[in-house]
Coordinates of C-alpha atoms in Angstrom, one line a residue:
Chain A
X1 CA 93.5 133.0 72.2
X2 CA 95.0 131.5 75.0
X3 CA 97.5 128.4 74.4
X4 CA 98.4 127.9 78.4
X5 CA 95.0 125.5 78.4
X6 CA 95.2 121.7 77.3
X7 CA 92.1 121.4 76.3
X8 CA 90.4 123.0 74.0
X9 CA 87.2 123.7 75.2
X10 CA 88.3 123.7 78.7
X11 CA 86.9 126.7 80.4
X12 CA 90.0 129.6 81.6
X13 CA 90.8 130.9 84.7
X14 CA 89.9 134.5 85.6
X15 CA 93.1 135.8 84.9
X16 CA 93.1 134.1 81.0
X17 CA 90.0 135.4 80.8
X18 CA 90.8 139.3 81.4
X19 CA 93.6 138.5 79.0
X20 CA 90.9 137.3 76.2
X21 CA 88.4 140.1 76.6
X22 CA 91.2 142.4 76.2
X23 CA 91.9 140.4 72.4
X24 CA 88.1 140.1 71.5
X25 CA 87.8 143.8 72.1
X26 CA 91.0 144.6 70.0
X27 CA 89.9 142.2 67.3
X28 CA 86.6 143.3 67.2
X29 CA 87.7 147.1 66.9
X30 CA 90.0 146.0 64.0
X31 CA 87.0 144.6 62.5
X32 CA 84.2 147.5 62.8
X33 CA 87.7 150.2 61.4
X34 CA 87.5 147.9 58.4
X35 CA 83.9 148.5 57.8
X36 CA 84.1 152.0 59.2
X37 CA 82.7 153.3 56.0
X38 CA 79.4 151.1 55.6
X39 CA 78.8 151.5 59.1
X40 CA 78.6 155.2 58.5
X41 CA 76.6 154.1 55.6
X42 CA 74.3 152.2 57.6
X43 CA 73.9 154.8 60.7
X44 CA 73.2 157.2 58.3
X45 CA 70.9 155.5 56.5
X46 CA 68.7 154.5 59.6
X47 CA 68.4 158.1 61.0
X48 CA 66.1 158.7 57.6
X49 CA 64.7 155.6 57.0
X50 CA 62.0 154.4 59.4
X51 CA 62.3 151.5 57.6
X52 CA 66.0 150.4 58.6
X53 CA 65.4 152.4 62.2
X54 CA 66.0 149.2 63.9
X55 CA 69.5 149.6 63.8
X56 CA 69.4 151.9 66.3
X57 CA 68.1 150.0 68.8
X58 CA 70.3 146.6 68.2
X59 CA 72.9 148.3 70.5
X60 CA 71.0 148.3 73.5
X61 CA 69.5 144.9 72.5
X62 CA 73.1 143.9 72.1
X63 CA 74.0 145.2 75.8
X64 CA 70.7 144.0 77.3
X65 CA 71.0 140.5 76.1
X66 CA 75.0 140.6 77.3
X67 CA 73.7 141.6 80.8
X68 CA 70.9 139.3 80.8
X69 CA 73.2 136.4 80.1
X70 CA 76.8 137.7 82.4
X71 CA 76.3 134.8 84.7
X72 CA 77.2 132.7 81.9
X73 CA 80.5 134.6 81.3
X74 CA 82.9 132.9 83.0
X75 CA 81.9 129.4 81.2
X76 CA 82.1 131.3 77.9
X77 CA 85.5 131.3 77.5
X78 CA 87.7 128.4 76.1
X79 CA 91.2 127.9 74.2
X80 CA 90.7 130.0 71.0
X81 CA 90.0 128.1 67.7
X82 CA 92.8 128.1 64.7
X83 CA 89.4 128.6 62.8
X84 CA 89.0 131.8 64.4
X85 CA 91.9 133.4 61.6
X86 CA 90.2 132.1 58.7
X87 CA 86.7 133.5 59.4
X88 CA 88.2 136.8 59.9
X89 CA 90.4 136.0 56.6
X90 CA 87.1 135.2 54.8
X91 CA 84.8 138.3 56.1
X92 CA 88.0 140.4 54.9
X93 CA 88.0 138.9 51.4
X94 CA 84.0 139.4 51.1
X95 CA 84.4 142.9 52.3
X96 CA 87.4 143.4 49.7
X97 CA 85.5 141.6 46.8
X98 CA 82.1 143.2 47.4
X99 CA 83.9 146.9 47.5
X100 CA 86.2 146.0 43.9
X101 CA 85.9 144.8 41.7
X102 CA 81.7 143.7 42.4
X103 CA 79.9 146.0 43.6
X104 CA 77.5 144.2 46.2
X105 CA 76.4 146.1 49.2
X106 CA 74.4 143.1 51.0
X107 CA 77.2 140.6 51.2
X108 CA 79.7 143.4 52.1
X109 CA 77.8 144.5 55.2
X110 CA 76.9 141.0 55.8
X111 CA 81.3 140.6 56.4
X112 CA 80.6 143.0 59.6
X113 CA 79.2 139.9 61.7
X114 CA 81.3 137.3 60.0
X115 CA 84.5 139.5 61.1
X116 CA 83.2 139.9 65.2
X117 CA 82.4 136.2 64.6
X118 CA 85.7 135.6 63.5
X119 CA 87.7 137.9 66.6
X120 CA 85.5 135.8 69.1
X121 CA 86.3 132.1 67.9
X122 CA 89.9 133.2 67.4
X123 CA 90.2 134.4 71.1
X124 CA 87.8 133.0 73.2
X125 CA 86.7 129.8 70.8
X126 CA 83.1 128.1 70.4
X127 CA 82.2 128.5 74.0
X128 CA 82.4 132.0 73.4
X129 CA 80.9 132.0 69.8
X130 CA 77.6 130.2 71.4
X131 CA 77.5 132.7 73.9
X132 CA 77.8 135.4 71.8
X133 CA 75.9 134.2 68.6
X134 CA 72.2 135.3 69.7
X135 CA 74.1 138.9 69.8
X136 CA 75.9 138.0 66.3
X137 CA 72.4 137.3 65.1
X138 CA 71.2 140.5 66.2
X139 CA 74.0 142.6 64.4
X140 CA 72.7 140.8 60.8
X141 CA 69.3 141.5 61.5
X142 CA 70.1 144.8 62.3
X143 CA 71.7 145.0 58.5
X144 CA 68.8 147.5 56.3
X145 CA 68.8 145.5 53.3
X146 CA 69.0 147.5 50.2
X147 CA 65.4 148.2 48.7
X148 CA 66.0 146.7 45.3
X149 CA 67.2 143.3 47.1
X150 CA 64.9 143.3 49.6
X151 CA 61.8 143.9 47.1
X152 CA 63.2 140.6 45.5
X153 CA 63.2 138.4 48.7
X154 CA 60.2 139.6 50.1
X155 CA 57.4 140.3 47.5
X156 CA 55.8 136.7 47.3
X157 CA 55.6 136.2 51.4
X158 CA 54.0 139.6 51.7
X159 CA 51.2 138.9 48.6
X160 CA 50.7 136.0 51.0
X161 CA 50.4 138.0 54.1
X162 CA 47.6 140.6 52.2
X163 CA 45.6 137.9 50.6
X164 CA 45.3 136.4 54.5
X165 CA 44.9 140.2 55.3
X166 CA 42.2 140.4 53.1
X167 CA 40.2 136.9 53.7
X168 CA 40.6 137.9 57.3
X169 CA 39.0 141.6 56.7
X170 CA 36.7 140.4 54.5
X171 CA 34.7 137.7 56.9
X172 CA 33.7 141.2 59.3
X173 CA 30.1 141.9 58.5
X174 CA 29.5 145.1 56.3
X175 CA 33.1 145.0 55.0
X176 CA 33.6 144.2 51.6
X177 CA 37.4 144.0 50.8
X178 CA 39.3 143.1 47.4
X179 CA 43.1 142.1 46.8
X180 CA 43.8 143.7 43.1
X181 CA 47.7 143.4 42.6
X182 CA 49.4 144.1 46.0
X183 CA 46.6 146.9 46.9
X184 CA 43.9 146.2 49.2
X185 CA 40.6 147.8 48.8
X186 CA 37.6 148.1 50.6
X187 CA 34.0 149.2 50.8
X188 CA 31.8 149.4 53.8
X189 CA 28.5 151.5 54.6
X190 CA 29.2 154.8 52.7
X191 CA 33.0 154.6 52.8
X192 CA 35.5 153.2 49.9
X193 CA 39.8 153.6 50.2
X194 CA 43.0 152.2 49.9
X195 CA 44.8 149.7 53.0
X196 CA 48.5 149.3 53.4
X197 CA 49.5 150.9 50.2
X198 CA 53.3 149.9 48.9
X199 CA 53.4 147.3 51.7
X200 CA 56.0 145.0 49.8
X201 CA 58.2 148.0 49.1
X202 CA 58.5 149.9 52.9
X203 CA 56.6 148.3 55.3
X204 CA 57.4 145.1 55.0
X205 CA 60.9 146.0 56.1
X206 CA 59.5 145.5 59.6
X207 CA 59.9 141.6 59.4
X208 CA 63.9 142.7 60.3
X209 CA 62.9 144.4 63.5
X210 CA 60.2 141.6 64.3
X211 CA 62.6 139.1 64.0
X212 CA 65.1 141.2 66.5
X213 CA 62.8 141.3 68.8
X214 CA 62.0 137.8 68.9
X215 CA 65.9 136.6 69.1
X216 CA 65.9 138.8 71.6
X217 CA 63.1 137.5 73.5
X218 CA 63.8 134.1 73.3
X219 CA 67.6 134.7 74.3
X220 CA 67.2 136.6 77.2
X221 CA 68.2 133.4 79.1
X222 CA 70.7 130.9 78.1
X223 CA 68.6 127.6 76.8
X224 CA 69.2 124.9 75.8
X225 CA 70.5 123.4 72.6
X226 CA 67.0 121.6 72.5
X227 CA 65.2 125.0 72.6
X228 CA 67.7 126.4 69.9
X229 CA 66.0 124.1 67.5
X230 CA 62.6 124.4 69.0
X231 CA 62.9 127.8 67.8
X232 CA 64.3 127.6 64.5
X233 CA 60.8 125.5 63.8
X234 CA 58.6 127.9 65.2
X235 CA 60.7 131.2 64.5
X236 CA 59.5 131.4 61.0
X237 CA 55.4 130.9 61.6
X238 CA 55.7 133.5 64.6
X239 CA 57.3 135.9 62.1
X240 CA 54.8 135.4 59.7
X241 CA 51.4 135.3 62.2
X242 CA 53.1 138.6 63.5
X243 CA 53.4 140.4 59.9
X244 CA 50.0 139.0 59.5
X245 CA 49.0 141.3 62.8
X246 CA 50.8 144.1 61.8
X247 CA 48.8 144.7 58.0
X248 CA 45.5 143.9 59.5
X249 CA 45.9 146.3 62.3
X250 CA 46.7 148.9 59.2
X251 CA 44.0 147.5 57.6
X252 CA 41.2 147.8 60.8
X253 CA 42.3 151.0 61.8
X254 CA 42.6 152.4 58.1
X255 CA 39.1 151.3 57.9
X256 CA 37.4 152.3 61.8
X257 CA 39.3 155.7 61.1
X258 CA 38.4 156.1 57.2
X259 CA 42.6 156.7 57.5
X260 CA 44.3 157.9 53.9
X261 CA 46.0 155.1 52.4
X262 CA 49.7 156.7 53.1
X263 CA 48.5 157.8 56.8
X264 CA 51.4 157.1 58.9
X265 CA 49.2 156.6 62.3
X266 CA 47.8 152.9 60.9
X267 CA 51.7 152.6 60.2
X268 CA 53.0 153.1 63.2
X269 CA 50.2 151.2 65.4
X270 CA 50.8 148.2 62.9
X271 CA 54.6 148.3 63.2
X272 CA 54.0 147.8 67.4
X273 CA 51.2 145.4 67.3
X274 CA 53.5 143.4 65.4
X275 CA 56.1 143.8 67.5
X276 CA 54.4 142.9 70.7
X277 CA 52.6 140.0 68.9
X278 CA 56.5 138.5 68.1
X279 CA 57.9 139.8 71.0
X280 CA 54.7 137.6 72.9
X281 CA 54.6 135.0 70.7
X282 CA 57.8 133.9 71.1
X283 CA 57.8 134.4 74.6
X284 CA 55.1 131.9 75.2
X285 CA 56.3 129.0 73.0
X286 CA 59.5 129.9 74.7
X287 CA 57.9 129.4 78.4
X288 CA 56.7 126.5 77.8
X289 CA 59.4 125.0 76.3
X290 CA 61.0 125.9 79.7
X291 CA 58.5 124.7 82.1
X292 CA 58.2 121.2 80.4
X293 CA 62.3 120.5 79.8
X294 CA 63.9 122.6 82.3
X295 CA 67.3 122.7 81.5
X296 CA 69.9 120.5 83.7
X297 CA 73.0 123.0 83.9
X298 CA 75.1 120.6 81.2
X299 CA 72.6 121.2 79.0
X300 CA 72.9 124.9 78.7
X301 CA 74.2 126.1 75.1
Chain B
X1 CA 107.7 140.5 79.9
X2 CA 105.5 139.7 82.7
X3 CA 103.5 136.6 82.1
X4 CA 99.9 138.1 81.4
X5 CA 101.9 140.4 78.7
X6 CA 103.2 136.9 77.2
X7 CA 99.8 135.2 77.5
X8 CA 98.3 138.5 75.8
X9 CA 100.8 138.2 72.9
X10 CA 101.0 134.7 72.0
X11 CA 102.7 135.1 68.7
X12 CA 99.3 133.6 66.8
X13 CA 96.9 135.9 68.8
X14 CA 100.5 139.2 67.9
X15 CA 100.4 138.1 64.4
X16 CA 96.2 137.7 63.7
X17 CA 96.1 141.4 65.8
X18 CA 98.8 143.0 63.6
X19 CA 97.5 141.9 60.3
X20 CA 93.9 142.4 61.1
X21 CA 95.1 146.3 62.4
X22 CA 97.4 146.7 59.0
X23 CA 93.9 145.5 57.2
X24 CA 91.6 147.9 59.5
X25 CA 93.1 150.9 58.5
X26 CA 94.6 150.4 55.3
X27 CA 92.3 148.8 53.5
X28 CA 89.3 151.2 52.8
X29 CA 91.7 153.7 51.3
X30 CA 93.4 151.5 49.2
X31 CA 90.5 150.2 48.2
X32 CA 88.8 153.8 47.5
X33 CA 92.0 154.7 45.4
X34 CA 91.8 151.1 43.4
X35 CA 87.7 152.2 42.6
X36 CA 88.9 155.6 41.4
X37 CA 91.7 154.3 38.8
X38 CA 89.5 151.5 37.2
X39 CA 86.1 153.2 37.1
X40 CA 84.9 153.1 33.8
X41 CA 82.9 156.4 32.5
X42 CA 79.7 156.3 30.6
X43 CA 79.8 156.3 27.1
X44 CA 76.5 157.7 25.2
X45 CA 73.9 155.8 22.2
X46 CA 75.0 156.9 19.1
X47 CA 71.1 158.0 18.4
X48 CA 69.0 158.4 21.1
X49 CA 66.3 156.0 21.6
X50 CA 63.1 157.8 21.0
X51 CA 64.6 158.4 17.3
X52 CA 64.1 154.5 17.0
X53 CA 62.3 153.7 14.1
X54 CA 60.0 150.7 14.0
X55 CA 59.5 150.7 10.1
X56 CA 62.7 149.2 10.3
X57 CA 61.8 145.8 12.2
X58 CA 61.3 143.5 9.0
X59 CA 58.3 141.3 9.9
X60 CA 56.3 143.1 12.3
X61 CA 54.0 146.2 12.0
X62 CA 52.7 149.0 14.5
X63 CA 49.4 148.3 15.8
X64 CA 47.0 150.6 18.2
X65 CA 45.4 147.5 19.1
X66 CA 47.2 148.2 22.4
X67 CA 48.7 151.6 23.5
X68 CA 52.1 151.7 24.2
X69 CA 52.4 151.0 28.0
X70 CA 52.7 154.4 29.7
X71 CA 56.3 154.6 30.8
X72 CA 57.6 156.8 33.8
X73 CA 61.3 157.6 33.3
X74 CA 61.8 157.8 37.0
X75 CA 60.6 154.2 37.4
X76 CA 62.5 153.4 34.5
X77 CA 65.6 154.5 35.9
X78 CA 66.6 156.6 33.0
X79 CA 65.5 158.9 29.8
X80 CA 66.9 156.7 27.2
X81 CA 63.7 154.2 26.4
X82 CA 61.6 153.4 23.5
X83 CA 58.3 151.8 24.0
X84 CA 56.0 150.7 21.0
X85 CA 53.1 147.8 20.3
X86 CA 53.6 146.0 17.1
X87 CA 51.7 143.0 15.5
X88 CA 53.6 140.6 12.8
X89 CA 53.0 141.4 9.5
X90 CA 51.1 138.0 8.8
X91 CA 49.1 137.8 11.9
X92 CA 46.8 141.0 12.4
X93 CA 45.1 140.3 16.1
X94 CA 48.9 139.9 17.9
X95 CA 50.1 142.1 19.9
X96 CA 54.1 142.2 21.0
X97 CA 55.1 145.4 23.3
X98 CA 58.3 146.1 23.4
X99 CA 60.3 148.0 25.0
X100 CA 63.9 149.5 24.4
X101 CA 66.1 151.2 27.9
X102 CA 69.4 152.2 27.8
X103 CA 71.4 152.7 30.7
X104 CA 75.5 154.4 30.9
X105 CA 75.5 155.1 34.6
X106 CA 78.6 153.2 36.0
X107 CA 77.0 153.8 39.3
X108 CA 73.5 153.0 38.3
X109 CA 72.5 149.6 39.7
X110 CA 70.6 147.4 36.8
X111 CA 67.4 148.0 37.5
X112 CA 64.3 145.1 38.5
X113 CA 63.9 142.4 35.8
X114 CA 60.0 142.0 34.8
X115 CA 60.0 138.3 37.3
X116 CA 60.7 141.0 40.0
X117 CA 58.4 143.9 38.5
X118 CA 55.0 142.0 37.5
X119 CA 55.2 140.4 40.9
X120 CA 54.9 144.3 42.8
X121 CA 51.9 144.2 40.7
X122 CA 50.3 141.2 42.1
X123 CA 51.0 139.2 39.2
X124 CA 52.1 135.3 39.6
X125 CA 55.3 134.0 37.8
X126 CA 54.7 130.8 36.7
X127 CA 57.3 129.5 35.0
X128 CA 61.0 131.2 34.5
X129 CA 62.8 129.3 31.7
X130 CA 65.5 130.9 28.5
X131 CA 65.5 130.2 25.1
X132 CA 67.8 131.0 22.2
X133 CA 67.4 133.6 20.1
X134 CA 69.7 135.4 17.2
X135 CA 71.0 138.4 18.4
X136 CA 72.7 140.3 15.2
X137 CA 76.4 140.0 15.7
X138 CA 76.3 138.6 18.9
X139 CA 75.1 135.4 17.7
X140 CA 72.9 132.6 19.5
X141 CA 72.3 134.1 22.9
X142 CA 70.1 132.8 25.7
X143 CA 67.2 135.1 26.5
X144 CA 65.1 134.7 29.6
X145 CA 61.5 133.7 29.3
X146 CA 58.6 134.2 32.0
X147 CA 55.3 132.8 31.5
X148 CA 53.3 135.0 33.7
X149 CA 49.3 134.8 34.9
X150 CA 47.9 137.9 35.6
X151 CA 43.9 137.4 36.5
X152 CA 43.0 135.3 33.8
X153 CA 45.6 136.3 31.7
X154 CA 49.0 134.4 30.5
X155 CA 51.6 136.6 29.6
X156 CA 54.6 135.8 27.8
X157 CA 57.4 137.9 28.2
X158 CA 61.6 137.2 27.0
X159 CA 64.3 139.9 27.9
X160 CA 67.9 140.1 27.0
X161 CA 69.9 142.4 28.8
X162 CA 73.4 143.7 27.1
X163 CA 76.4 144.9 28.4
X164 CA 79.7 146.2 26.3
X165 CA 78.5 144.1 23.5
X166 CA 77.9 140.8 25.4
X167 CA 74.2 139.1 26.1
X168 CA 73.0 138.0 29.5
X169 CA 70.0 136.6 30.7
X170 CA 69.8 137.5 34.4
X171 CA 70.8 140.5 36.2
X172 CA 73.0 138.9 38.1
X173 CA 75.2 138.3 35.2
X174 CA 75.2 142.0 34.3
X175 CA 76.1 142.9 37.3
X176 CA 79.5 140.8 37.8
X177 CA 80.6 141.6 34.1
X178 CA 80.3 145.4 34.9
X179 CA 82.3 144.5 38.1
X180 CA 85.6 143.3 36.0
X181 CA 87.5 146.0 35.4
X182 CA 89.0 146.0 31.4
X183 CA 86.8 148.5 29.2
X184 CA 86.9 152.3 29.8
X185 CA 83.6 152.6 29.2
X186 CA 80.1 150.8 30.2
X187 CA 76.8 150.7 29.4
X188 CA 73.9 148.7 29.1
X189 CA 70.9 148.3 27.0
X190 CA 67.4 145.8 28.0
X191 CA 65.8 144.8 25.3
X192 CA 61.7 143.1 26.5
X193 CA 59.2 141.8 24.9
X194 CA 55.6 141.3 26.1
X195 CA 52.6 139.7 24.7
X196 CA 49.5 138.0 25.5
X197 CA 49.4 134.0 25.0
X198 CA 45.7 134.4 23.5
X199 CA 43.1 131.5 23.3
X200 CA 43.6 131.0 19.5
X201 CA 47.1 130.3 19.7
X202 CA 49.6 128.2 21.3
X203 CA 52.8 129.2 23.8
X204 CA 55.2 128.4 21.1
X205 CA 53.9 130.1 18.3
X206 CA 53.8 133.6 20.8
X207 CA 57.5 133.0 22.3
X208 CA 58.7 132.6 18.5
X209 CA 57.0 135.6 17.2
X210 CA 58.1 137.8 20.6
X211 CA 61.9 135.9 20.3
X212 CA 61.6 137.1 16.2
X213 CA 60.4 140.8 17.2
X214 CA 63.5 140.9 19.8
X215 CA 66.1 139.3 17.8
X216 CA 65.1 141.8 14.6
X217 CA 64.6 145.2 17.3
X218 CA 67.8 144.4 18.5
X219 CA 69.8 144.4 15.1
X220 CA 68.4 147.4 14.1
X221 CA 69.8 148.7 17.6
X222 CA 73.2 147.2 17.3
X223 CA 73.2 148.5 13.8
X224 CA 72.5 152.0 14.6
X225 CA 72.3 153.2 18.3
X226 CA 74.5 151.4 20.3
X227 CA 78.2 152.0 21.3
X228 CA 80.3 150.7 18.8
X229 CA 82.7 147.7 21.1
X230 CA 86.0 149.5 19.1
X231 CA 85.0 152.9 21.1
X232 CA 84.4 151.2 24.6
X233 CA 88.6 150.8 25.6

């Protein structure tokens, strides 16, 4: 928060900037002793659950995306916004609310990247907020969301995904499959079992991760505002076509391999073709978005 | 003061710093020690549920036209739950399900409504409306009502879920009024009702007969098992 500049998003001199880095990191550390408890909560949580394991990598997509990006630094820094103080003010007030007197888990973790948001605008202002939202971004997906919640949100996209899943498996010559419920069943020459079984419950939790990786893919540079958008549009199929990859690898190799239903082998081969297919597929749409409207240096975020 | 040391503590930046520090490390404890003094405890049924007795439900009947849906207490979320299939007394091919759960656990998060449920199952919900319905004392509450396809099958289902002696039709609802802090003691009850929309009769005539079956379950429930309101402060 630096008041020696005139205007407000006029880039600061080295020194000003030492100065800020020095109030984002108190800020920030304010912010993540406030939440000390859910952060715990969270690391804990992830240690056990496969399913929420992503959080443990978000740090070192955090720092690899900051390192990735440190040429940008020194234009990342401008006059710190008044609005700064009332996004941390807000991100308090959910964290309080959320604790007592509701007792809402989501929202209150959700206050841990409204608060960092909140310490950057108020000392280094919205040129450091767009450099460090791809990293903001990163610190909500890395949020487990609670099992009850996330059943809610995500059990009609994933009957979606396994009726694809099973059209897809079905086509194959020999195969017979069948969608009854969520389970997907299927009969070839002397064989019969079970594919992806409880997929909305656990292993669609993998979306979160997917989606990391792709944010992280497609922010490894700094784009363009144009490119921002380009991938809000195409985020959202990617995720999905990836998902789509990662039940009907399950599904192939639960079938080649006449793999138990709970195996955890199909799992785990799912959860990284799915991963490479949106770490890929965002990668591409994001080349060529590069190559066709290379960025002139005003245009960068 | 040098002038970095000024620049670093421009009185905005001093004062944002100091209250978000105060805040840091104050405010989970407080908080944990505001929790402790308003928690509410759990207050038990005054019968327990399996004792339920469904010659008492004036215009409906048991029938084993259905069996009573297998229930599993862990799914359930508790041990406190009645399930039974009854017909109405003037109509001998309907079936109604219904199912009674009780919950006291101020820590217990309200468990998946059926929209949430019937959809792990593969099932499609195809239209999420509310009605009104008589609930004893209570009055004219809205229930919720979910037209459901399952295959080729439409299922009607309405729900009511009450908590300290007040109807709500979403679990959202339930959730904030446990939040408010007032009562010494919580608990809630779910009161469902399921049936079949079959060829030979139309939507209404199942939603009134399912609406009738929970209105007259829950009186008898109010009536007899539940926490009297006087004994929840």
């Amino acid at each position: 928060m630096n008041h020696s500049m005139s205007a407000p998003d006029q880039v600061l001199a080295p020194a000003d900037r030492r100065i800020c880095a020095i109030q984002t990191g108190f800020l920030a550390i304010c912010a993540l002793l406030l939440v000390r408890d859910d952060l715990a909560g969270m690391v804990a949580e992830a240690l056990v659950k496969p399913d929420s394991a992503h959080l443990l990598v978000a740090p070192v997509l955090i720092a690899l995306l900051w390192w990735s990006r440190r040429r940008q630094l020194p234009a990342a820094s401008s006059r710190g916004s008044l609005l700064g103080p009332l996004l941390l003010i807000a991100g308090t007030a959910i964290f309080i609310l959320c604790t007592f007197p509701f007792a809402y888990l989501q929202p209150r973790r959700l206050a841990l990247p409204i608060l960092l948001g909140g310490a950057i605008l108020t000392t280094i202002g919205w040129r450091g907020l767009r450099f460090w939202a791809p990293m903001l971004l990163l610190v909500a997906l890395a949020i487990p969301i609670g099992a009850r919640f996330f059943v809610a949100l995500i059990v009609r996209p994933e009957t979606l995904t396994l009726q694809v899943v099973q059209s897809l498996l079905d086509v194959v010559p020999g195969w017979s499959v069948m969608l009854e419920g969520l389970d997907i069943f299927y009969t070839t020459d002397g064989a019969a079992g079970t594919i992806a079984l409880g997929q909305p419950n656990r292993g669609a939790q993998h979306v979160l991760a997917m989606a990391s990786v792709m944010v992280f893919a497609h922010f490894f540079r700094v784009r363009p505002i144009g490119h921002l958008v380009a991938f809000l549009v195409l985020g959202l199929p990617i995720l999905l076509i990836a998902n789509i990859a990662r039940v009907l690898t399950i599904g192939v190799w639960t079938i080649l391999a006449g793999s138990e239903p709970l195996d955890t082998t199909p799992m785990i081969v799912g959860t990284v073709v799915g991963l490479v297919v949106a770490y890929f597929g965002t990668l591409l749409p994001s080349a060529i978005l590069t190559v066709l409207f290379a960025p002139s240096p005003e245009d960068e975020e | 003061m040098t002038a970095n040391a000024r620049r670093l503590w421009s009185p905005l930046f001093a004062f944002t710093a100091i209250a978000m520090a105060v805040l840091g490390i104050g405010i989970p404890p407080a908080l944990s020690a505001i929790k402790a003094h308003f928690a509410k405890e759990p207050i038990d049924l005054r019968r327990t549920l399996h004792e339920f007795d469904p010659d008492r439900v004036p215009t409906f009947v048991t029938t084993d036209a259905w069996a009573p849906p297998s229930v599993d207490p862990r799914s359930l979320g508790t041990e406190e739950f009645y399930t039974e299939v009854f017909r109405p007394r003037e109509d001998r091919d309907g079936s109604y399900a219904l199912l009674l759960t009780f919950y006291n656990d101020p820590e217990d998060s309200i468990p998946h409504t059926p929209e949430v449920c019937y959809r792990q199952i593969g099932s499609v919900v195809d239209r999420m409306t509310r009605t009104k319905v008589k609930m004893a004392d209570l009055g004219e509450v809205d229930v919720r009502v979910l037209d459901i396809s399952q295959g080729p099958h439409h299922l009607l289902i309405v729900y009511s879920i009450v908590h300290n002696g007040q109807a709500f039709y979403e679990r959202e609802q339930v959730r904030l009024a446990m939040g408010i802090p007032g009562d010494k003691f919580t608990y809630f009850t779910k009161v469902e009702v399921a049936t079949e929309v079959r060829r030979n009769q139309t939507r209404e005539e199942a939603l009134e007969k399912a609406c009738r079956l929970l209105s007259e379950s829950f009186e008898i429930l109010r009536e007899d098992y539940l926490p009297l309101d006087a004994d929840l402060r």
